[in-house]
Amino acid sequence: MTTLAPADPAVLARSLLSARAVRARAHQMLALAEADRIPELTVDLSRLEAAADETIATMCNAYPALQIPPHARWRHFSAGGIDRWPLLVRDTPALADPVEKARAAADLAIVSVLLDAGAGPDWAYADPASGTRIARSEGLAVASFDAFVAGLFSADPARPFRADVAALSGLEPARLADAFQAGPANPLVGVDGRAGLIARLGEVVASRPDVFALKDTPRPGGIIDALMAVAENGRLPAERILETVLDALGPIWPSRLTLAGVPLGDCWRHPALVTGDATEGLVPFHKLSQWLSYSLLEPLGWAGLTVTDLDGLTGLPEYRNGGLFLDTGVIALRNPADATRPLTVDDPLVVAWRALTVALLDRVAELIHTKLSLTADELPLAAVLEGGTWAAGRRLARRFRADGGPPLVIVSDGTVF
């Protein structure tokens, strides 16, 4: 009888650094929930139609022709009724070159996404362009855009509209707080964590010239050149973007779980997930990395690439999408008191909630396709998210809670949600 050698733990660890692993383990968790084996949560798939209907109503209101762009940071840069990026490109001759435009866009997108973890309920950005106060993710987007335009992320005053190693590595929390108008009267969650993440971004960019310095000095936007180099006939699968992001930017995340020396990033444990190998209990998400990958779709298009297989990426396990399923009753807390106690991101309840959210986003997208008689190619998951589940989750939050906040109280360090 032949005995198979146990799989190399390092190989198993690297297998978790993919969208396929996120999707597979999320659906394993959903199967456990359907079997009533998740101690913290239950699922009622009969309520999935209600979630789909809420999403369709939101989509049709915002996009009556159902011509929906992909879920990406670029939507938020138009908050306050001002389409900021096209205006910057129009007024900046250096951005006339398509590839340089894409590099600058990637500089902006990468920095902005890394600064996008939940702002908290009490922070807002006084936008000088629109004269309005913009809160939450849109406020963070506009604040990061203005900081980019002001040259906060560039050490070269002659070239402000870029990000470079010196400025990123040396970013101090006080300067970031000032740019984001944060202080005692306008508290922003996790300022130190955000600044630390940007500083680590600078260090990682400097350490990987094979990704970030193929055609220029090291800059986050150099990832455009790396992705162009691996495209075949101008075509690039979306999952390849995430693989590159996880490989190149993985070391920026704070020290969390590792396996065989491999940092696992946005990956957490849930005891219900049994695999019988070294990855026992590990549930990957890579939320900000996937959000970043979605946000690179348009810059890559501006550089002349066609991104294929958009549904190779997964839905994003954050509190708007997750809130949609809690607020429509698809997911329910076994202990209602859990809705009011502070929860850390490694709490099994949060891990289960996020995993179920990823799997249920696939299920609700399928239901929406059926209801609207559209295919996944006609309405990819990226459009369902944008149109969409994220906006429907926000709308329900405003309906059910006075502050419009999430249905769970998450203690964030500014690097996950």
Short mmCIF file of C-alpha atoms in Angstrom, two decimals:
data_model
loop_
_atom_site.label_atom_id
_atom_site.label_comp_id
_atom_site.label_asym_id
_atom_site.label_seq_id
_atom_site.Cartn_x
_atom_site.Cartn_y
_atom_site.Cartn_z
CA MET A 1 0.00 0.00 0.00
CA THR A 2 1.36 3.43 -0.99
CA THR A 3 1.31 6.14 1.66
CA LEU A 4 1.06 9.65 0.34
CA ALA A 5 3.52 12.11 1.81
CA PRO A 6 1.89 15.01 3.64
CA ALA A 7 1.65 18.16 1.58
CA ASP A 8 4.38 20.75 2.11
CA PRO A 9 2.97 23.30 4.62
CA ALA A 10 4.58 26.18 2.70
CA VAL A 11 2.85 25.05 -0.49
CA LEU A 12 -0.43 24.79 1.38
CA ALA A 13 0.11 28.26 2.84
CA ARG A 14 0.68 29.80 -0.58
CA SER A 15 -2.45 28.07 -1.86
CA LEU A 16 -4.46 30.30 0.49
CA LEU A 17 -3.16 33.40 -1.30
CA SER A 18 -5.71 33.30 -4.11
CA ALA A 19 -9.29 34.21 -4.92
CA ARG A 20 -9.99 30.52 -5.56
CA ALA A 21 -9.08 29.71 -1.98
CA VAL A 22 -11.25 32.55 -0.67
CA ARG A 23 -14.22 31.30 -2.66
CA ALA A 24 -13.71 27.61 -1.89
CA ARG A 25 -13.41 28.08 1.86
CA ALA A 26 -16.29 30.54 1.98
CA HIS A 27 -18.56 27.97 0.35
CA GLN A 28 -17.29 25.32 2.78
CA MET A 29 -18.35 27.62 5.61
CA LEU A 30 -21.75 28.15 3.98
CA ALA A 31 -22.21 24.39 3.75
CA LEU A 32 -21.41 24.13 7.46
CA ALA A 33 -23.96 26.86 8.19
CA GLU A 34 -26.60 25.05 6.14
CA ALA A 35 -25.85 21.96 8.24
CA ASP A 36 -26.34 24.07 11.39
CA ARG A 37 -22.69 23.65 12.40
CA ILE A 38 -21.66 27.29 12.85
CA PRO A 39 -22.02 28.04 16.58
CA GLU A 40 -22.34 31.82 16.23
CA LEU A 41 -24.66 32.22 13.22
CA THR A 42 -27.50 30.61 11.29
CA VAL A 43 -28.51 30.97 7.64
CA ASP A 44 -31.97 31.05 6.09
CA LEU A 45 -31.61 30.75 2.33
CA SER A 46 -35.35 31.33 1.89
CA ARG A 47 -34.53 34.98 2.69
CA LEU A 48 -32.02 35.21 -0.17
CA GLU A 49 -34.75 36.36 -2.55
CA ALA A 50 -35.40 39.36 -0.30
CA ALA A 51 -31.71 40.26 -0.47
CA ALA A 52 -31.79 39.91 -4.26
CA ASP A 53 -34.88 42.11 -4.53
CA GLU A 54 -33.33 44.82 -2.35
CA THR A 55 -30.22 44.71 -4.54
CA ILE A 56 -32.17 44.85 -7.80
CA ALA A 57 -34.21 47.82 -6.56
CA THR A 58 -31.00 49.63 -5.64
CA MET A 59 -29.37 48.78 -8.98
CA CYS A 60 -32.32 49.87 -11.09
CA ASN A 61 -32.60 53.15 -9.20
CA ALA A 62 -28.93 54.05 -9.66
CA TYR A 63 -28.41 52.46 -13.10
CA PRO A 64 -31.79 52.23 -14.92
CA ALA A 65 -30.14 50.85 -18.08
CA LEU A 66 -28.11 48.41 -15.98
CA GLN A 67 -24.89 49.71 -17.52
CA ILE A 68 -22.93 49.32 -14.31
CA PRO A 69 -19.20 49.96 -13.97
CA PRO A 70 -17.05 47.60 -11.88
CA HIS A 71 -16.87 48.01 -8.13
CA ALA A 72 -13.75 50.14 -7.66
CA ARG A 73 -12.29 53.08 -5.81
CA TRP A 74 -12.88 55.24 -8.88
CA ARG A 75 -16.60 55.55 -8.12
CA HIS A 76 -15.79 57.24 -4.80
CA PHE A 77 -13.52 59.86 -6.37
CA SER A 78 -16.70 61.38 -7.86
CA ALA A 79 -18.32 62.01 -4.46
CA GLY A 80 -19.90 65.42 -4.07
CA GLY A 81 -20.82 65.52 -7.74
CA ILE A 82 -17.28 66.23 -9.00
CA ASP A 83 -15.49 63.77 -11.31
CA ARG A 84 -12.03 64.57 -9.98
CA TRP A 85 -9.73 62.20 -11.86
CA PRO A 86 -10.69 63.24 -15.43
CA LEU A 87 -10.26 66.88 -14.40
CA LEU A 88 -6.76 66.17 -13.06
CA VAL A 89 -5.80 64.29 -16.24
CA ARG A 90 -7.16 67.08 -18.44
CA ASP A 91 -5.07 69.69 -16.65
CA THR A 92 -1.84 67.65 -16.39
CA PRO A 93 0.17 67.26 -19.64
CA ALA A 94 2.40 64.60 -18.06
CA LEU A 95 -0.64 62.32 -17.81
CA ALA A 96 -1.35 62.48 -21.56
CA ASP A 97 0.72 59.33 -22.10
CA PRO A 98 -1.63 56.35 -21.52
CA VAL A 99 0.86 54.20 -19.60
CA GLU A 100 2.05 57.08 -17.39
CA LYS A 101 -1.58 57.94 -16.76
CA ALA A 102 -2.12 54.31 -15.71
CA ARG A 103 0.93 54.37 -13.41
CA ALA A 104 -0.27 57.57 -11.72
CA ALA A 105 -3.77 56.13 -11.42
CA ALA A 106 -2.34 53.00 -9.81
CA ASP A 107 -0.26 55.14 -7.41
CA LEU A 108 -3.46 56.88 -6.36
CA ALA A 109 -5.62 53.75 -6.23
CA ILE A 110 -3.15 51.72 -4.18
CA VAL A 111 -2.59 54.43 -1.58
CA SER A 112 -6.29 55.31 -1.42
CA VAL A 113 -7.44 51.70 -1.03
CA LEU A 114 -4.92 51.07 1.74
CA LEU A 115 -6.34 54.11 3.54
CA ASP A 116 -9.92 52.92 3.03
CA ALA A 117 -10.54 50.81 6.12
CA GLY A 118 -13.68 51.96 7.95
CA ALA A 119 -13.58 55.59 9.04
CA GLY A 120 -15.89 55.18 12.02
CA PRO A 121 -19.24 56.89 12.56
CA ASP A 122 -17.99 60.29 13.78
CA TRP A 123 -15.52 61.33 11.06
CA ALA A 124 -16.23 63.35 7.91
CA TYR A 125 -14.12 65.29 5.41
CA ALA A 126 -14.95 68.92 4.65
CA ASP A 127 -14.49 68.85 0.89
CA PRO A 128 -13.29 72.24 -0.36
CA ALA A 129 -14.29 71.46 -3.96
CA SER A 130 -17.98 70.71 -3.32
CA GLY A 131 -18.41 72.62 -0.07
CA THR A 132 -19.93 69.55 1.57
CA ARG A 133 -18.93 67.20 4.37
CA ILE A 134 -18.38 63.69 3.04
CA ALA A 135 -18.26 60.74 5.44
CA ARG A 136 -17.27 57.10 5.39
CA SER A 137 -15.60 55.51 2.36
CA GLU A 138 -16.35 58.37 -0.02
CA GLY A 139 -14.90 60.86 2.44
CA LEU A 140 -11.75 58.79 2.77
CA ALA A 141 -11.51 58.63 -1.03
CA VAL A 142 -11.82 62.38 -1.49
CA ALA A 143 -9.40 63.06 1.35
CA SER A 144 -6.83 60.69 -0.14
CA PHE A 145 -7.36 62.19 -3.61
CA ASP A 146 -6.75 65.71 -2.29
CA ALA A 147 -3.69 64.49 -0.40
CA PHE A 148 -2.38 62.91 -3.62
CA VAL A 149 -2.93 66.13 -5.59
CA ALA A 150 -1.21 68.11 -2.82
CA GLY A 151 1.86 65.88 -3.20
CA LEU A 152 1.67 64.21 0.21
CA PHE A 153 2.83 60.89 -1.25
CA SER A 154 5.60 62.32 -3.48
CA ALA A 155 9.02 63.52 -2.35
CA ASP A 156 9.55 65.42 -5.63
CA PRO A 157 7.80 68.83 -5.62
CA ALA A 158 8.17 68.97 -9.42
CA ARG A 159 6.23 65.71 -9.76
CA PRO A 160 3.44 65.82 -7.16
CA PHE A 161 0.94 63.49 -8.85
CA ARG A 162 2.68 60.24 -7.96
CA ALA A 163 3.73 58.17 -4.97
CA ASP A 164 7.33 57.32 -4.21
CA VAL A 165 9.33 55.40 -1.66
CA ALA A 166 10.74 58.35 0.28
CA ALA A 167 7.40 60.04 0.91
CA LEU A 168 5.54 56.81 1.67
CA SER A 169 8.18 55.40 4.03
CA GLY A 170 8.43 58.67 5.92
CA LEU A 171 4.71 59.37 6.30
CA GLU A 172 4.01 60.30 9.91
CA PRO A 173 0.59 59.80 11.53
CA ALA A 174 0.33 63.51 12.35
CA ARG A 175 0.71 64.49 8.68
CA LEU A 176 -1.87 61.93 7.63
CA ALA A 177 -4.27 63.10 10.34
CA ASP A 178 -3.81 66.68 9.19
CA ALA A 179 -4.51 65.77 5.55
CA PHE A 180 -7.65 63.90 6.62
CA GLN A 181 -8.78 66.71 8.98
CA ALA A 182 -8.75 64.19 11.84
CA GLY A 183 -8.59 65.21 15.48
CA PRO A 184 -10.51 65.08 18.75
CA ALA A 185 -13.49 66.87 17.23
CA ASN A 186 -13.38 64.75 14.07
CA PRO A 187 -12.05 61.33 15.15
CA LEU A 188 -10.82 58.98 12.44
CA VAL A 189 -10.46 55.32 13.43
CA GLY A 190 -6.97 53.84 13.16
CA VAL A 191 -4.84 56.81 12.06
CA ASP A 192 -1.65 55.21 13.36
CA GLY A 193 -2.51 51.91 11.68
CA ARG A 194 -3.18 53.64 8.38
CA ALA A 195 0.06 55.61 8.48
CA GLY A 196 1.97 52.47 9.40
CA LEU A 197 0.44 50.64 6.45
CA ILE A 198 1.53 53.41 4.05
CA ALA A 199 5.04 53.42 5.52
CA ARG A 200 5.28 49.66 5.01
CA LEU A 201 4.03 50.14 1.47
CA GLY A 202 7.05 52.34 0.81
CA GLU A 203 9.40 49.76 2.26
CA VAL A 204 7.89 46.92 0.23
CA VAL A 205 7.93 48.93 -3.01
CA ALA A 206 11.63 49.63 -2.44
CA SER A 207 12.33 45.93 -1.85
CA ARG A 208 10.63 44.68 -5.03
CA PRO A 209 12.15 46.43 -8.06
CA ASP A 210 11.10 43.40 -10.14
CA VAL A 211 7.49 44.56 -9.71
CA PHE A 212 7.61 48.27 -8.94
CA ALA A 213 10.64 49.61 -10.83
CA LEU A 214 10.66 47.99 -14.27
CA LYS A 215 10.31 51.28 -16.17
CA ASP A 216 10.71 54.00 -13.51
CA THR A 217 12.09 54.58 -10.06
CA PRO A 218 10.27 52.46 -7.45
CA ARG A 219 6.62 53.50 -7.14
CA PRO A 220 3.40 51.58 -6.39
CA GLY A 221 2.16 52.37 -9.90
CA GLY A 222 5.06 50.37 -11.28
CA ILE A 223 2.78 47.36 -10.85
CA ILE A 224 1.17 48.42 -14.15
CA ASP A 225 4.41 47.62 -16.00
CA ALA A 226 4.72 44.27 -14.20
CA LEU A 227 1.17 43.29 -15.15
CA MET A 228 1.65 44.43 -18.73
CA ALA A 229 4.72 42.20 -18.89
CA VAL A 230 2.75 39.05 -17.99
CA ALA A 231 -0.30 39.79 -20.16
CA GLU A 232 -0.73 37.56 -23.21
CA ASN A 233 -1.73 39.32 -26.42
CA GLY A 234 -2.93 42.28 -24.37
CA ARG A 235 -5.22 40.14 -22.20
CA LEU A 236 -4.89 39.52 -18.48
CA PRO A 237 -7.13 37.37 -16.20
CA ALA A 238 -8.41 39.29 -13.18
CA GLU A 239 -7.14 36.65 -10.76
CA ARG A 240 -3.59 37.27 -12.04
CA ILE A 241 -3.92 40.83 -10.75
CA LEU A 242 -4.77 39.57 -7.27
CA GLU A 243 -1.95 37.03 -7.33
CA THR A 244 0.51 39.81 -8.14
CA VAL A 245 -0.94 42.09 -5.48
CA LEU A 246 -0.78 39.38 -2.82
CA ASP A 247 2.75 38.37 -3.78
CA ALA A 248 4.16 41.88 -4.01
CA LEU A 249 2.19 43.70 -1.31
CA GLY A 250 1.57 40.87 1.17
CA PRO A 251 4.41 41.93 3.50
CA ILE A 252 2.80 45.32 4.21
CA TRP A 253 0.11 43.83 6.42
CA PRO A 254 0.67 43.81 10.19
CA SER A 255 2.00 40.60 11.71
CA ARG A 256 -0.92 38.17 11.79
CA LEU A 257 -1.15 34.49 11.03
CA THR A 258 1.71 32.77 9.27
CA LEU A 259 2.09 29.19 8.10
CA ALA A 260 5.52 27.69 7.40
CA GLY A 261 6.92 31.22 7.42
CA VAL A 262 4.40 32.46 4.83
CA PRO A 263 2.41 35.55 5.95
CA LEU A 264 -1.27 34.87 5.28
CA GLY A 265 -2.53 38.46 5.33
CA ASP A 266 -6.28 38.84 5.72
CA CYS A 267 -6.76 35.24 6.84
CA TRP A 268 -8.29 34.14 10.14
CA ARG A 269 -9.29 31.02 12.04
CA HIS A 270 -12.66 29.41 12.57
CA PRO A 271 -12.78 26.12 14.53
CA ALA A 272 -15.69 24.71 12.51
CA LEU A 273 -13.62 24.46 9.32
CA VAL A 274 -11.97 21.03 9.30
CA THR A 275 -9.55 20.24 6.47
CA GLY A 276 -7.27 17.59 7.94
CA ASP A 277 -4.05 19.34 6.95
CA ALA A 278 -1.85 22.24 8.02
CA THR A 279 -4.49 24.75 6.90
CA GLU A 280 -7.03 23.46 9.44
CA GLY A 281 -9.44 26.22 10.41
CA LEU A 282 -7.87 28.89 8.17
CA VAL A 283 -10.32 31.12 6.30
CA PRO A 284 -8.76 33.60 3.82
CA PHE A 285 -10.46 36.81 2.64
CA HIS A 286 -7.88 39.26 1.22
CA LYS A 287 -10.55 41.95 1.22
CA LEU A 288 -8.39 45.05 0.73
CA SER A 289 -6.18 43.20 -1.77
CA GLN A 290 -9.24 42.27 -3.83
CA TRP A 291 -10.67 45.78 -3.51
CA LEU A 292 -7.33 46.99 -4.82
CA SER A 293 -7.41 44.45 -7.66
CA TYR A 294 -10.87 45.69 -8.69
CA SER A 295 -9.52 49.24 -8.53
CA LEU A 296 -6.69 48.39 -10.94
CA LEU A 297 -9.07 47.20 -13.66
CA GLU A 298 -9.60 50.67 -15.11
CA PRO A 299 -5.95 51.83 -14.97
CA LEU A 300 -4.96 48.63 -16.78
CA GLY A 301 -7.61 49.40 -19.39
CA TRP A 302 -6.19 52.90 -19.82
CA ALA A 303 -2.79 51.26 -20.43
CA GLY A 304 -4.33 49.22 -23.24
CA LEU A 305 -4.93 45.86 -21.55
CA THR A 306 -8.15 43.85 -21.61
CA VAL A 307 -8.88 42.26 -18.23
CA THR A 308 -10.71 38.94 -18.60
CA ASP A 309 -12.55 36.55 -16.27
CA LEU A 310 -13.73 39.24 -13.87
CA ASP A 311 -15.64 36.69 -11.82
CA GLY A 312 -12.32 35.06 -10.94
CA LEU A 313 -12.30 37.56 -8.07
CA THR A 314 -14.79 37.19 -5.22
CA GLY A 315 -17.26 39.42 -3.48
CA LEU A 316 -15.82 41.60 -0.75
CA PRO A 317 -16.39 40.53 2.88
CA GLU A 318 -16.95 43.92 4.46
CA TYR A 319 -19.71 45.36 6.57
CA ARG A 320 -21.95 46.74 3.79
CA ASN A 321 -22.17 43.47 1.88
CA GLY A 322 -22.29 41.54 5.14
CA GLY A 323 -24.88 43.93 6.51
CA LEU A 324 -27.15 43.24 3.53
CA PHE A 325 -27.43 39.61 4.58
CA LEU A 326 -27.86 40.31 8.30
CA ASP A 327 -30.44 43.03 7.68
CA THR A 328 -32.49 40.86 5.29
CA GLY A 329 -32.39 37.88 7.65
CA VAL A 330 -30.33 35.59 5.42
CA ILE A 331 -27.80 35.48 8.26
CA ALA A 332 -28.93 35.65 11.89
CA LEU A 333 -27.09 35.83 15.19
CA ARG A 334 -27.74 32.94 17.52
CA ASN A 335 -27.23 35.34 20.43
CA PRO A 336 -28.84 38.73 19.69
CA ALA A 337 -26.63 40.32 22.35
CA ASP A 338 -23.70 39.83 19.97
CA ALA A 339 -25.03 42.77 17.97
CA THR A 340 -24.04 45.16 20.73
CA ARG A 341 -20.74 43.79 22.06
CA PRO A 342 -17.45 44.98 20.49
CA LEU A 343 -16.06 42.34 18.14
CA THR A 344 -12.47 42.02 16.98
CA VAL A 345 -11.70 40.89 13.43
CA ASP A 346 -10.39 37.53 14.66
CA ASP A 347 -13.57 36.73 16.61
CA PRO A 348 -15.07 33.49 15.21
CA LEU A 349 -18.40 35.30 14.76
CA VAL A 350 -16.77 37.91 12.50
CA VAL A 351 -14.81 35.25 10.60
CA ALA A 352 -18.00 33.26 9.99
CA TRP A 353 -19.97 36.38 9.00
CA ARG A 354 -17.35 37.40 6.47
CA ALA A 355 -17.06 33.90 5.01
CA LEU A 356 -20.81 33.53 4.63
CA THR A 357 -20.91 36.96 3.00
CA VAL A 358 -18.47 35.88 0.27
CA ALA A 359 -20.41 32.71 -0.50
CA LEU A 360 -23.81 34.42 -0.34
CA LEU A 361 -22.67 37.12 -2.75
CA ASP A 362 -22.12 34.37 -5.32
CA ARG A 363 -25.58 32.97 -4.57
CA VAL A 364 -27.35 36.32 -4.74
CA ALA A 365 -25.58 37.19 -8.00
CA GLU A 366 -26.90 33.96 -9.54
CA LEU A 367 -30.41 34.81 -8.36
CA ILE A 368 -30.16 38.33 -9.76
CA HIS A 369 -29.02 36.96 -13.13
CA THR A 370 -32.10 34.73 -13.20
CA LYS A 371 -34.49 37.51 -12.18
CA LEU A 372 -33.09 39.96 -14.75
CA SER A 373 -32.51 37.36 -17.51
CA LEU A 374 -28.85 38.37 -17.74
CA THR A 375 -25.71 36.26 -17.93
CA ALA A 376 -22.65 36.57 -15.73
CA ASP A 377 -20.82 38.08 -18.71
CA GLU A 378 -23.54 40.72 -19.10
CA LEU A 379 -23.65 41.46 -15.37
CA PRO A 380 -20.39 40.31 -13.72
CA LEU A 381 -20.03 40.08 -9.97
CA ALA A 382 -18.02 43.32 -10.00
CA ALA A 383 -21.12 45.12 -11.34
CA VAL A 384 -23.44 43.35 -8.87
CA LEU A 385 -21.22 44.59 -6.05
CA GLU A 386 -21.19 48.15 -7.38
CA GLY A 387 -24.81 48.37 -8.42
CA GLY A 388 -25.49 46.60 -6.08
CA THR A 389 -25.05 44.73 -2.90
CA TRP A 390 -22.75 47.32 -1.34
CA ALA A 391 -25.20 50.17 -1.94
CA ALA A 392 -28.16 48.06 -0.83
CA GLY A 393 -26.33 47.20 2.38
CA ARG A 394 -25.75 50.89 3.04
CA ARG A 395 -29.39 51.73 2.27
CA LEU A 396 -30.65 49.09 4.70
CA ALA A 397 -28.22 50.28 7.36
CA ARG A 398 -29.76 53.73 7.16
CA ARG A 399 -33.23 52.21 7.35
CA PHE A 400 -32.53 50.12 10.43
CA ARG A 401 -30.00 52.20 12.40
CA ALA A 402 -30.06 55.91 13.09
CA ASP A 403 -26.33 56.34 12.45
CA GLY A 404 -26.36 54.19 9.31
CA GLY A 405 -23.62 52.06 10.82
CA PRO A 406 -23.01 48.34 10.41
CA PRO A 407 -25.17 45.76 12.22
CA LEU A 408 -22.17 44.58 14.24
CA VAL A 409 -19.73 46.62 16.32
CA ILE A 410 -16.31 45.94 14.82
CA VAL A 411 -13.11 47.04 16.59
CA SER A 412 -10.90 48.06 13.65
CA ASP A 413 -7.22 48.96 13.56
CA GLY A 414 -7.62 50.60 10.16
CA THR A 415 -6.13 47.70 8.19
CA VAL A 416 -9.00 45.24 7.55
CA PHE A 417 -12.47 46.73 7.07
#
